[in-house]
Tab-separated table of C-alpha atoms and ligand atoms in Angstrom:
chain	number	residue	atom	x	y	z
A	1	MET	CA	5.641	-9.274	-13.897
A	2	SER	CA	2.857	-7.285	-12.200
A	3	LYS	CA	2.416	-3.561	-12.996
A	4	ILE	CA	5.247	-1.362	-11.722
A	5	LYS	CA	3.942	0.917	-8.968
A	6	ILE	CA	5.416	4.266	-7.917
A	7	ALA	CA	5.417	5.317	-4.247
A	8	PRO	CA	6.577	8.946	-3.927
A	9	SER	CA	8.171	9.604	-0.531
A	10	ILE	CA	6.736	12.756	1.037
A	11	LEU	CA	9.981	13.203	2.995
A	12	SER	CA	11.122	15.216	-0.052
A	13	ALA	CA	7.881	17.237	-0.271
A	14	ASP	CA	7.370	20.865	0.806
A	15	PHE	CA	6.293	20.268	4.433
A	16	SER	CA	4.810	23.762	4.654
A	17	ARG	CA	2.178	22.621	2.066
A	18	LEU	CA	1.980	18.892	2.735
A	19	GLY	CA	-1.735	18.482	1.989
A	20	GLU	CA	-1.385	20.173	-1.379
A	21	GLU	CA	1.727	18.102	-2.159
A	22	VAL	CA	-0.133	14.855	-1.400
A	23	LYS	CA	-2.985	15.959	-3.657
A	24	ALA	CA	-0.471	16.856	-6.388
A	25	ILE	CA	1.333	13.471	-6.408
A	26	ASP	CA	-2.029	11.704	-6.282
A	27	ALA	CA	-3.125	13.618	-9.388
A	28	ALA	CA	0.304	13.029	-10.985
A	29	GLY	CA	-0.220	9.250	-10.914
A	30	ALA	CA	1.297	7.998	-7.640
A	31	ASP	CA	0.154	4.470	-6.790
A	32	TYR	CA	1.182	4.637	-3.110
A	33	ILE	CA	2.017	7.594	-0.861
A	34	HIS	CA	5.226	6.649	0.986
A	35	VAL	CA	5.406	8.114	4.488
A	36	ASP	CA	8.832	8.017	6.157
A	37	VAL	CA	8.523	7.869	9.942
A	38	MET	CA	11.773	8.424	11.867
A	39	ASP	CA	12.248	8.575	15.656
A	40	GLY	CA	15.799	9.965	16.045
A	41	HIS	CA	16.931	6.670	17.630
A	42	PHE	CA	16.682	3.951	14.984
A	43	VAL	CA	17.918	6.562	12.477
A	44	PRO	CA	19.558	9.959	13.170
A	45	ASN	CA	16.545	11.965	11.980
A	46	LEU	CA	13.072	12.854	13.290
A	47	THR	CA	10.074	13.245	10.975
A	48	ILE	CA	6.356	12.355	10.820
A	49	GLY	CA	4.031	11.474	13.732
A	50	PRO	CA	0.536	9.899	13.503
A	51	VAL	CA	-1.075	13.368	13.735
A	52	VAL	CA	0.523	14.287	10.385
A	53	VAL	CA	-0.743	11.097	8.731
A	54	LYS	CA	-4.237	11.886	10.088
A	55	SER	CA	-4.068	15.408	8.658
A	56	ILE	CA	-3.062	14.331	5.133
A	57	ARG	CA	-5.379	11.293	4.976
A	58	PRO	CA	-8.386	13.273	3.606
A	59	HIS	CA	-6.262	14.568	0.698
A	60	SER	CA	-5.853	11.262	-1.143
A	61	LYS	CA	-7.559	7.914	-1.495
A	62	LYS	CA	-4.297	6.278	-2.597
A	63	ILE	CA	-2.607	3.656	-0.398
A	64	PHE	CA	-0.634	5.166	2.491
A	65	ASP	CA	2.580	3.136	2.637
A	66	VAL	CA	4.039	3.927	6.078
A	67	HIS	CA	7.728	3.060	6.593
A	68	LEU	CA	8.509	2.902	10.330
A	69	MET	CA	12.187	3.659	10.961
A	70	ILE	CA	11.674	3.541	14.715
A	71	GLU	CA	13.114	1.518	17.617
A	72	ASN	CA	9.787	0.407	19.081
A	73	PRO	CA	7.192	-0.154	16.338
A	74	ASP	CA	4.852	-2.055	18.706
A	75	ALA	CA	4.244	1.178	20.591
A	76	PHE	CA	2.992	2.938	17.454
A	77	VAL	CA	1.407	0.533	14.951
A	78	GLU	CA	-2.079	1.126	16.370
A	79	ALA	CA	-1.708	4.922	16.235
A	80	TYR	CA	-0.583	4.849	12.590
A	81	ALA	CA	-3.305	2.356	11.709
A	82	LYS	CA	-5.936	4.642	13.287
A	83	ALA	CA	-4.405	7.706	11.559
A	84	GLY	CA	-5.007	6.127	8.141
A	85	ALA	CA	-2.014	3.942	7.206
A	86	ASP	CA	-2.852	1.112	4.771
A	87	ILE	CA	0.532	-0.650	4.749
A	88	ILE	CA	2.738	-0.490	7.854
A	89	THR	CA	6.324	-1.586	7.273
A	90	VAL	CA	8.719	-2.458	10.090
A	91	HIS	CA	12.476	-3.071	10.163
A	92	THR	CA	13.750	-6.521	11.213
A	93	GLU	CA	16.637	-4.627	12.884
A	94	ALA	CA	14.421	-2.673	15.348
A	95	ARG	CA	15.526	-3.985	18.750
A	96	GLN	CA	12.398	-3.403	20.827
A	97	GLN	CA	10.074	-5.852	19.067
A	98	ASP	CA	9.397	-9.422	18.027
A	99	VAL	CA	9.034	-8.631	14.325
A	100	ARG	CA	6.724	-11.597	13.661
A	101	ALA	CA	4.390	-10.566	16.472
A	102	THR	CA	4.466	-6.951	15.260
A	103	CYS	CA	3.518	-8.101	11.763
A	104	GLN	CA	0.666	-10.207	13.119
A	105	ARG	CA	-0.544	-7.211	15.171
A	106	ILE	CA	-0.530	-4.992	12.038
A	107	LYS	CA	-2.648	-7.547	10.184
A	108	SER	CA	-5.013	-7.936	13.153
A	109	LEU	CA	-5.639	-4.175	12.780
A	110	GLY	CA	-6.802	-4.816	9.197
A	111	LYS	CA	-3.675	-3.351	7.609
A	112	LYS	CA	-1.057	-4.862	5.308
A	113	CYS	CA	2.255	-5.774	6.913
A	114	GLY	CA	5.556	-4.797	5.278
A	115	ILE	CA	8.971	-6.069	6.340
A	116	VAL	CA	12.051	-3.982	5.527
A	117	ILE	CA	15.793	-4.671	5.764
A	118	LYS	CA	18.725	-2.276	5.738
A	119	PRO	CA	21.573	-2.642	3.209
A	120	LYS	CA	23.815	-4.614	5.604
A	121	THR	CA	21.050	-7.111	6.510
A	122	PRO	CA	21.043	-10.281	4.374
A	123	ALA	CA	17.943	-11.534	2.526
A	124	SER	CA	18.000	-14.614	4.798
A	125	ALA	CA	16.644	-12.411	7.624
A	126	LEU	CA	13.347	-12.398	5.698
A	127	ALA	CA	12.984	-16.184	5.466
A	128	PRO	CA	10.977	-16.651	8.715
A	129	LEU	CA	8.494	-13.954	7.624
A	130	MET	CA	7.725	-14.924	4.023
A	131	ASP	CA	4.475	-16.659	5.016
A	132	LEU	CA	3.193	-13.482	6.694
A	133	ALA	CA	4.518	-10.398	4.847
A	134	ASP	CA	2.308	-8.596	2.323
A	135	LEU	CA	5.200	-6.406	1.174
A	136	ILE	CA	8.987	-6.670	1.390
A	137	LEU	CA	11.076	-3.489	1.239
A	138	ILE	CA	14.757	-3.560	0.300
A	139	MET	CA	16.620	-0.381	1.292
A	140	THR	CA	19.021	0.815	-1.407
A	141	VAL	CA	20.420	3.536	0.892
A	142	GLU	CA	21.149	3.625	4.640
A	143	PRO	CA	17.808	4.784	6.110
A	144	GLY	CA	17.518	8.303	7.558
A	145	PHE	CA	17.551	10.820	4.726
A	146	GLY	CA	16.274	11.519	1.210
A	147	GLY	CA	18.578	12.517	-1.660
A	148	GLN	CA	21.256	9.839	-1.043
A	149	SER	CA	23.028	7.843	-3.778
A	150	PHE	CA	21.722	4.439	-4.880
A	151	MET	CA	23.643	1.415	-3.555
A	152	ALA	CA	24.076	-0.880	-6.596
A	153	ASP	CA	25.429	-3.660	-4.354
A	154	GLN	CA	21.795	-4.251	-3.301
A	155	LEU	CA	20.782	-5.461	-6.779
A	156	GLU	CA	21.806	-9.077	-6.072
A	157	LYS	CA	19.684	-9.013	-2.906
A	158	ILE	CA	16.665	-7.774	-4.874
A	159	LYS	CA	17.062	-10.713	-7.285
A	160	THR	CA	17.385	-13.150	-4.357
A	161	VAL	CA	14.258	-11.793	-2.678
A	162	ARG	CA	12.298	-11.960	-5.953
A	163	ASP	CA	13.218	-15.683	-6.110
A	164	MET	CA	12.237	-16.124	-2.451
A	165	ILE	CA	8.844	-14.535	-3.174
A	166	ALA	CA	8.349	-16.799	-6.233
A	167	GLY	CA	9.029	-19.775	-3.972
A	168	THR	CA	6.148	-18.819	-1.649
A	169	GLY	CA	3.510	-18.640	-4.388
A	170	ARG	CA	2.177	-15.613	-2.481
A	171	ASP	CA	1.484	-12.203	-4.079
A	172	ILE	CA	4.033	-10.142	-2.108
A	173	ASP	CA	5.038	-6.628	-3.307
A	174	LEU	CA	8.803	-6.189	-3.681
A	175	GLU	CA	9.480	-2.526	-2.928
A	176	VAL	CA	12.840	-0.727	-3.147
A	177	ASP	CA	13.695	2.564	-1.496
A	178	GLY	CA	16.571	4.993	-1.792
A	179	GLY	CA	18.306	6.761	-4.672
A	180	ILE	CA	15.690	5.668	-7.231
A	181	ASN	CA	15.719	7.825	-10.377
A	182	ALA	CA	15.180	7.273	-14.123
A	183	GLN	CA	18.538	5.451	-14.418
A	184	THR	CA	18.442	3.272	-11.283
A	185	ALA	CA	14.734	2.464	-11.757
A	186	LYS	CA	15.589	0.386	-14.823
A	187	GLN	CA	18.128	-1.630	-12.805
A	188	VAL	CA	15.839	-2.422	-9.864
A	189	ILE	CA	12.902	-3.319	-12.158
A	190	ALA	CA	15.199	-5.702	-14.081
A	191	ALA	CA	16.247	-7.217	-10.727
A	192	GLY	CA	12.607	-7.902	-9.796
A	193	ALA	CA	11.239	-4.876	-7.899
A	194	ASN	CA	7.626	-3.949	-8.635
A	195	VAL	CA	7.161	-0.975	-6.275
A	196	LEU	CA	9.587	1.949	-6.488
A	197	VAL	CA	9.858	4.505	-3.702
A	198	ALA	CA	11.207	7.836	-4.944
A	199	GLY	CA	11.463	11.096	-3.045
A	200	SER	CA	13.909	13.533	-4.599
A	201	ALA	CA	13.322	12.140	-8.125
A	202	VAL	CA	9.576	12.880	-7.937
A	203	PHE	CA	9.636	16.127	-5.947
A	204	THR	CA	11.882	17.823	-8.503
A	205	GLY	CA	10.666	21.114	-9.994
A	206	ASP	CA	7.098	21.819	-8.875
A	207	ALA	CA	3.669	20.178	-8.995
A	208	LYS	CA	3.332	20.629	-12.764
A	209	ASP	CA	6.484	18.450	-13.185
A	210	TYR	CA	5.460	15.561	-10.917
A	211	ALA	CA	3.580	13.534	-13.570
A	212	LYS	CA	6.559	13.742	-15.962
A	213	ASN	CA	8.937	12.796	-13.140
A	214	ILE	CA	6.816	9.709	-12.374
A	215	GLN	CA	6.611	8.741	-16.058
A	216	GLU	CA	10.412	9.008	-16.347
A	217	LEU	CA	10.752	6.464	-13.533
A	218	LEU	CA	8.512	4.127	-15.537
A	219	GLY	CA	10.735	4.595	-18.577
A	220	ASN	CA	8.062	6.526	-20.431
A	221	ALA	CA	10.180	9.653	-20.755
B	301	DX5	C1	15.177	7.015	3.644
B	301	DX5	C2	13.702	6.837	3.299
B	301	DX5	C3	13.453	6.907	1.816
B	301	DX5	C4	13.840	8.261	1.198
B	301	DX5	C5	13.847	8.163	-0.309
B	301	DX5	O1	15.395	6.611	4.970
B	301	DX5	O2	13.223	5.589	3.760
B	301	DX5	O3	12.062	6.639	1.561
B	301	DX5	O4	12.927	9.243	1.616
B	301	DX5	O5	14.335	9.394	-0.815
B	301	DX5	P1	15.159	9.408	-2.201
B	301	DX5	O6	14.227	8.807	-3.227
B	301	DX5	O7	15.440	10.870	-2.450
B	301	DX5	O8	16.388	8.581	-1.988
B	302	ZN	ZN1	11.200	5.031	3.076
């Protein structure tokens, strides 16, 4: 199993000091910086535009892992790519797109393409995209907010997707997102995840606690 990577979600950061928070999780050992983009249509929340990604880009050299929870990703992949995204992840459920074409467009911009599914979407929805995706994201909460409880009924899906990835022979990251803490991290790693998104579990306490919070997710408490 490849090294477990931690992707703190800045949705749980102090937005009044976002640059400092990005620097702090970089220094605390984050592998990816997870950026939750929400448009108020695909999910009932509104968050981070390309201008914010551009403004935090200079504060870390780590991979910017941009999760688009938006209805029309095609309209924005170029703007997020230009703003500094390294991985751009799109939902199969977004209505205003041909997800395969969107993924191809992301790669044509020199970025890695992630595909994400919501809890109610079966793993089979990923099958037509396994030859293209660089990362697959399994939501373990309904998208829209940080601080929600982990949905253990997604564990079987994580195992299924790990087997699907093995079948491709391709090196695809299996990322999970939602309710990940020291307890649930063990479960999703055992099920086959190798990238853990965590917002509230990392941004607990203040910057001096972030490294310990990350180590606890890795089981090195
Ligand atoms: C939810 C977002 C998640 C969320 C994770 O729609 O995609 O990335 O911020 O937050 P926690 O780790 O607190 O569940
Ligand atoms: Zn996310």
